[in-house]
PDB file of C-alpha atoms in Angstrom:
ATOM      1  CA  MET B1328      83.485 116.411 110.309  1.00  0.00           C
ATOM      2  CA  GLY B1329      83.121 112.774 111.237  1.00  0.00           C
ATOM      3  CA  THR B1330      85.212 110.568 113.419  1.00  0.00           C
ATOM      4  CA  MET B1331      86.713 107.351 112.212  1.00  0.00           C
ATOM      5  CA  THR B1332      84.893 105.069 114.677  1.00  0.00           C
ATOM      6  CA  THR B1333      81.342 104.456 115.803  1.00  0.00           C
ATOM      7  CA  THR B1334      80.425 103.171 119.254  1.00  0.00           C
ATOM      8  CA  ASN B1335      78.037 100.453 118.050  1.00  0.00           C
ATOM      9  CA  GLN B1336      79.125  97.440 116.064  1.00  0.00           C
ATOM     10  CA  ALA B1337      76.843  95.932 113.436  1.00  0.00           C
ATOM     11  CA  ASP B1338      75.299  92.545 114.127  1.00  0.00           C
ATOM     12  CA  GLU B1339      73.984  89.995 111.633  1.00  0.00           C
ATOM     13  CA  ILE B1340      70.603  91.747 111.285  1.00  0.00           C
ATOM     14  CA  ASP B1341      72.360  95.052 110.578  1.00  0.00           C
ATOM     15  CA  ALA B1342      74.612  93.239 108.103  1.00  0.00           C
ATOM     16  CA  ARG B1343      71.619  91.874 106.176  1.00  0.00           C
ATOM     17  CA  LEU B1344      70.145  95.363 105.999  1.00  0.00           C
ATOM     18  CA  LEU B1345      73.466  96.987 105.047  1.00  0.00           C
ATOM     19  CA  LEU B1346      74.076  94.395 102.346  1.00  0.00           C
ATOM     20  CA  ALA B1347      70.619  95.142 100.905  1.00  0.00           C
ATOM     21  CA  LEU B1348      71.503  98.858 100.971  1.00  0.00           C
ATOM     22  CA  THR B1349      74.795  98.301  99.124  1.00  0.00           C
ATOM     23  CA  GLN B1350      72.895  96.410  96.425  1.00  0.00           C
ATOM     24  CA  ALA B1351      70.075  98.970  96.135  1.00  0.00           C
ATOM     25  CA  PRO B1352      70.939 102.279  97.867  1.00  0.00           C
ATOM     26  CA  ARG B1353      67.698 103.937  96.699  1.00  0.00           C
ATOM     27  CA  ALA B1354      65.408 101.099  97.790  1.00  0.00           C
ATOM     28  CA  THR B1355      62.314 101.802  99.843  1.00  0.00           C
ATOM     29  CA  THR B1356      61.945 100.493 103.369  1.00  0.00           C
ATOM     30  CA  ILE B1357      59.564  97.807 102.126  1.00  0.00           C
ATOM     31  CA  ALA B1358      61.994  96.710  99.394  1.00  0.00           C
ATOM     32  CA  LEU B1359      64.854  96.595 101.902  1.00  0.00           C
ATOM     33  CA  ALA B1360      62.707  94.524 104.263  1.00  0.00           C
ATOM     34  CA  GLU B1361      61.973  92.020 101.499  1.00  0.00           C
ATOM     35  CA  GLN B1362      65.594  91.856 100.362  1.00  0.00           C
ATOM     36  CA  ALA B1363      66.961  91.430 103.902  1.00  0.00           C
ATOM     37  CA  LYS B1364      64.084  89.163 104.957  1.00  0.00           C
ATOM     38  CA  LEU B1365      63.191  91.458 107.851  1.00  0.00           C
ATOM     39  CA  SER B1366      59.995  93.180 108.946  1.00  0.00           C
ATOM     40  CA  ARG B1367      59.382  96.757 107.823  1.00  0.00           C
ATOM     41  CA  ASN B1368      59.385  97.933 111.457  1.00  0.00           C
ATOM     42  CA  THR B1369      62.738  96.235 112.106  1.00  0.00           C
ATOM     43  CA  VAL B1370      64.211  97.888 109.023  1.00  0.00           C
ATOM     44  CA  GLN B1371      62.935 101.334 110.056  1.00  0.00           C
ATOM     45  CA  ALA B1372      64.242 100.932 113.613  1.00  0.00           C
ATOM     46  CA  ARG B1373      67.619  99.613 112.483  1.00  0.00           C
ATOM     47  CA  LEU B1374      68.046 102.348 109.864  1.00  0.00           C
ATOM     48  CA  ALA B1375      67.257 104.994 112.487  1.00  0.00           C
ATOM     49  CA  LYS B1376      69.800 103.427 114.878  1.00  0.00           C
ATOM     50  CA  LEU B1377      72.461 103.216 112.167  1.00  0.00           C
ATOM     51  CA  GLU B1378      71.875 106.841 111.167  1.00  0.00           C
ATOM     52  CA  GLU B1379      72.003 108.090 114.776  1.00  0.00           C
ATOM     53  CA  SER B1380      75.238 106.213 115.471  1.00  0.00           C
ATOM     54  CA  GLY B1381      76.929 107.660 112.375  1.00  0.00           C
ATOM     55  CA  ALA B1382      77.319 104.211 110.808  1.00  0.00           C
ATOM     56  CA  LEU B1383      75.434 105.397 107.712  1.00  0.00           C
ATOM     57  CA  GLN B1384      77.247 108.302 106.174  1.00  0.00           C
ATOM     58  CA  SER B1385      76.051 111.012 103.771  1.00  0.00           C
ATOM     59  CA  PHE B1386      73.370 110.191 101.228  1.00  0.00           C
ATOM     60  CA  GLU B1387      75.085 112.587  98.833  1.00  0.00           C
ATOM     61  CA  ARG B1388      75.451 110.902  95.465  1.00  0.00           C
ATOM     62  CA  CYS B1389      78.997 110.398  94.227  1.00  0.00           C
ATOM     63  CA  ILE B1390      79.337 112.683  91.239  1.00  0.00           C
ATOM     64  CA  ASP B1391      82.302 112.270  88.931  1.00  0.00           C
ATOM     65  CA  PRO B1392      84.085 115.662  89.141  1.00  0.00           C
ATOM     66  CA  ALA B1393      85.060 115.325  85.465  1.00  0.00           C
ATOM     67  CA  VAL B1394      81.424 115.885  84.451  1.00  0.00           C
ATOM     68  CA  LEU B1395      81.624 119.214  86.305  1.00  0.00           C
ATOM     69  CA  GLY B1396      84.772 120.229  84.411  1.00  0.00           C
ATOM     70  CA  TYR B1397      87.346 118.900  86.913  1.00  0.00           C
ATOM     71  CA  PRO B1398      89.037 115.896  85.265  1.00  0.00           C
ATOM     72  CA  LEU B1399      92.262 116.070  87.318  1.00  0.00           C
ATOM     73  CA  GLN B1400      92.356 114.594  90.811  1.00  0.00           C
ATOM     74  CA  ALA B1401      95.226 114.786  93.258  1.00  0.00           C
ATOM     75  CA  TYR B1402      96.067 114.065  96.862  1.00  0.00           C
ATOM     76  CA  ILE B1403      97.991 116.657  98.807  1.00  0.00           C
ATOM     77  CA  LEU B1404      99.939 115.480 101.855  1.00  0.00           C
ATOM     78  CA  THR B1405     100.042 118.457 104.183  1.00  0.00           C
ATOM     79  CA  ASN B1406     102.029 119.311 107.290  1.00  0.00           C
ATOM     80  CA  VAL B1407     100.459 121.895 109.562  1.00  0.00           C
ATOM     81  CA  THR B1408     101.185 123.729 112.785  1.00  0.00           C
ATOM     82  CA  GLN B1409      99.285 121.531 115.250  1.00  0.00           C
ATOM     83  CA  ARG B1410      97.767 124.355 117.274  1.00  0.00           C
ATOM     84  CA  LYS B1411      96.308 125.780 114.043  1.00  0.00           C
ATOM     85  CA  LEU B1412      94.760 122.516 112.840  1.00  0.00           C
ATOM     86  CA  ALA B1413      91.153 123.663 113.427  1.00  0.00           C
ATOM     87  CA  GLN B1414      91.774 126.922 111.539  1.00  0.00           C
ATOM     88  CA  VAL B1415      93.394 125.044 108.655  1.00  0.00           C
ATOM     89  CA  ALA B1416      90.433 122.642 108.495  1.00  0.00           C
ATOM     90  CA  ALA B1417      87.986 125.558 108.441  1.00  0.00           C
ATOM     91  CA  ALA B1418      89.943 127.251 105.649  1.00  0.00           C
ATOM     92  CA  LEU B1419      89.989 124.018 103.626  1.00  0.00           C
ATOM     93  CA  ASP B1420      86.197 123.797 103.946  1.00  0.00           C
ATOM     94  CA  ALA B1421      86.032 127.079 102.026  1.00  0.00           C
ATOM     95  CA  VAL B1422      87.993 125.698  99.022  1.00  0.00           C
ATOM     96  CA  PRO B1423      85.441 124.262  96.547  1.00  0.00           C
ATOM     97  CA  GLU B1424      88.022 122.018  94.868  1.00  0.00           C
ATOM     98  CA  VAL B1425      88.699 120.177  98.147  1.00  0.00           C
ATOM     99  CA  LEU B1426      86.622 116.979  98.121  1.00  0.00           C
ATOM    100  CA  GLU B1427      87.819 115.360 101.340  1.00  0.00           C
ATOM    101  CA  VAL B1428      90.278 115.952 104.170  1.00  0.00           C
ATOM    102  CA  LEU B1429      91.616 113.179 106.388  1.00  0.00           C
ATOM    103  CA  GLY B1430      93.710 113.668 109.530  1.00  0.00           C
ATOM    104  CA  LEU B1431      96.735 111.367 109.540  1.00  0.00           C
ATOM    105  CA  SER B1432      99.449 110.102 111.790  1.00  0.00           C
ATOM    106  CA  GLY B1433     102.894 109.569 110.349  1.00  0.00           C
ATOM    107  CA  VAL B1434     104.677 111.533 107.647  1.00  0.00           C
ATOM    108  CA  ALA B1435     101.930 114.147 107.184  1.00  0.00           C
ATOM    109  CA  ASP B1436      99.117 115.670 109.228  1.00  0.00           C
ATOM    110  CA  LEU B1437      96.440 115.859 106.527  1.00  0.00           C
ATOM    111  CA  LEU B1438      95.598 114.054 103.317  1.00  0.00           C
ATOM    112  CA  ILE B1439      93.590 116.391 101.093  1.00  0.00           C
ATOM    113  CA  HIS B1440      91.731 115.058  98.049  1.00  0.00           C
ATOM    114  CA  VAL B1441      91.379 117.813  95.458  1.00  0.00           C
ATOM    115  CA  VAL B1442      90.178 118.236  91.890  1.00  0.00           C
ATOM    116  CA  ALA B1443      91.274 120.655  89.186  1.00  0.00           C
ATOM    117  CA  ARG B1444      90.381 121.662  85.646  1.00  0.00           C
ATOM    118  CA  ASP B1445      93.938 121.182  84.339  1.00  0.00           C
ATOM    119  CA  ALA B1446      97.578 121.303  85.483  1.00  0.00           C
ATOM    120  CA  GLU B1447      97.569 125.092  85.794  1.00  0.00           C
ATOM    121  CA  ASP B1448      94.414 124.964  87.912  1.00  0.00           C
ATOM    122  CA  LEU B1449      95.969 122.259  90.118  1.00  0.00           C
ATOM    123  CA  TYR B1450      98.981 124.520  90.618  1.00  0.00           C
ATOM    124  CA  ARG B1451      96.596 127.282  91.768  1.00  0.00           C
ATOM    125  CA  VAL B1452      94.642 124.976  94.116  1.00  0.00           C
ATOM    126  CA  ALA B1453      97.842 123.591  95.651  1.00  0.00           C
ATOM    127  CA  GLY B1454      99.137 127.155  96.042  1.00  0.00           C
ATOM    128  CA  ASP B1455      95.896 128.234  97.721  1.00  0.00           C
ATOM    129  CA  ILE B1456      96.275 125.380 100.207  1.00  0.00           C
ATOM    130  CA  LEU B1457      99.930 126.177 100.834  1.00  0.00           C
ATOM    131  CA  GLY B1458      98.904 129.793 101.432  1.00  0.00           C
ATOM    132  CA  ILE B1459      96.568 128.888 104.312  1.00  0.00           C
ATOM    133  CA  LYS B1460      97.937 130.203 107.605  1.00  0.00           C
ATOM    134  CA  GLY B1461      99.197 127.213 109.574  1.00  0.00           C
ATOM    135  CA  VAL B1462     100.101 125.077 106.552  1.00  0.00           C
ATOM    136  CA  LYS B1463     103.840 124.439 106.693  1.00  0.00           C
ATOM    137  CA  ARG B1464     104.502 122.128 103.753  1.00  0.00           C
ATOM    138  CA  THR B1465     102.646 120.214 101.041  1.00  0.00           C
ATOM    139  CA  ASN B1466     103.447 117.365  98.685  1.00  0.00           C
ATOM    140  CA  THR B1467     101.093 116.798  95.748  1.00  0.00           C
ATOM    141  CA  ALA B1468     100.492 113.446  94.045  1.00  0.00           C
ATOM    142  CA  LEU B1469      98.440 113.375  90.834  1.00  0.00           C
ATOM    143  CA  VAL B1470      95.898 110.562  90.471  1.00  0.00           C
ATOM    144  CA  MET B1471      96.772 108.744  87.257  1.00  0.00           C
ATOM    145  CA  ARG B1472      94.122 106.015  87.411  1.00  0.00           C
ATOM    146  CA  ARG B1473      91.437 104.764  89.812  1.00  0.00           C
ATOM    147  CA  MET B1474      92.347 101.181  90.614  1.00  0.00           C
ATOM    148  CA  SER B1475      89.445 100.377  92.951  1.00  0.00           C
ATOM    149  CA  ASP B1476      86.338 102.239  94.085  1.00  0.00           C
ATOM    150  CA  TYR B1477      85.388 102.772  97.723  1.00  0.00           C
ATOM    151  CA  ARG B1478      83.625  99.649  98.856  1.00  0.00           C
ATOM    152  CA  THR B1479      82.334  97.983 102.004  1.00  0.00           C
ATOM    153  CA  ARG B1480      80.239  95.095 100.677  1.00  0.00           C
ATOM    154  CA  GLN B1481      82.970  92.507 101.391  1.00  0.00           C
ATOM    155  CA  LEU B1482      83.220  93.680 105.018  1.00  0.00           C
ATOM    156  CA  VAL B1483      79.456  93.486 105.465  1.00  0.00           C
ATOM    157  CA  GLN B1484      79.402  89.985 104.000  1.00  0.00           C
ATOM    158  CA  LYS B1485      81.955  88.849 106.600  1.00  0.00           C
ATOM    159  CA  LEU B1486      79.344  89.548 109.315  1.00  0.00           C
ATOM    160  CA  LEU B1487      76.879  87.082 107.785  1.00  0.00           C
TER     161      LEU B1487
END
C-alpha cells in the first residue's frame, strides 16, 4: 500500500524526464536521455531516485477489465470500524475483483474500485465486501462512462 505523498519534489530535470516517460513509457534509457536532452547517466540516476522515493508507481500495464470478462465497473463507498481498518484492507486484498482501495476522509472511510461480469456478479462482489468483518455500511455507484483517464502530463508540464 502506498501513501499519498512523497518526500521529494520533482525539479525541472525530473520534469523533463517524467514528460519523456509519459510520452513513451517503454522507452530505453538512451531514448529517454535523447528525448529529455539529458545524459544517460543523469537519466539512470534520476530514475533510480524517483523509483526509491515512490514517485514512480507500478510498471503494471493498465489492462481493460472488459477484455478479461469484467465489463462492469463500480465504486463502493465503505464505512468501517476504525480499529479494524487494517483487517478490512487485508480482506479486500484477497478479493480479485477489487482493483483499488483508497482511504478517505469525509462521508466514507474507503473508496473501493471494483469490476464485475454483470449486475448479478456486482451484487455478489458488493455482498462479499459488506460481509467482511469490520465493514459497517456500503454504498455502490455504477460507472456509466469514463469521462477522463488518469493523467499527470499537464502537472509535469507546469514544472517546465
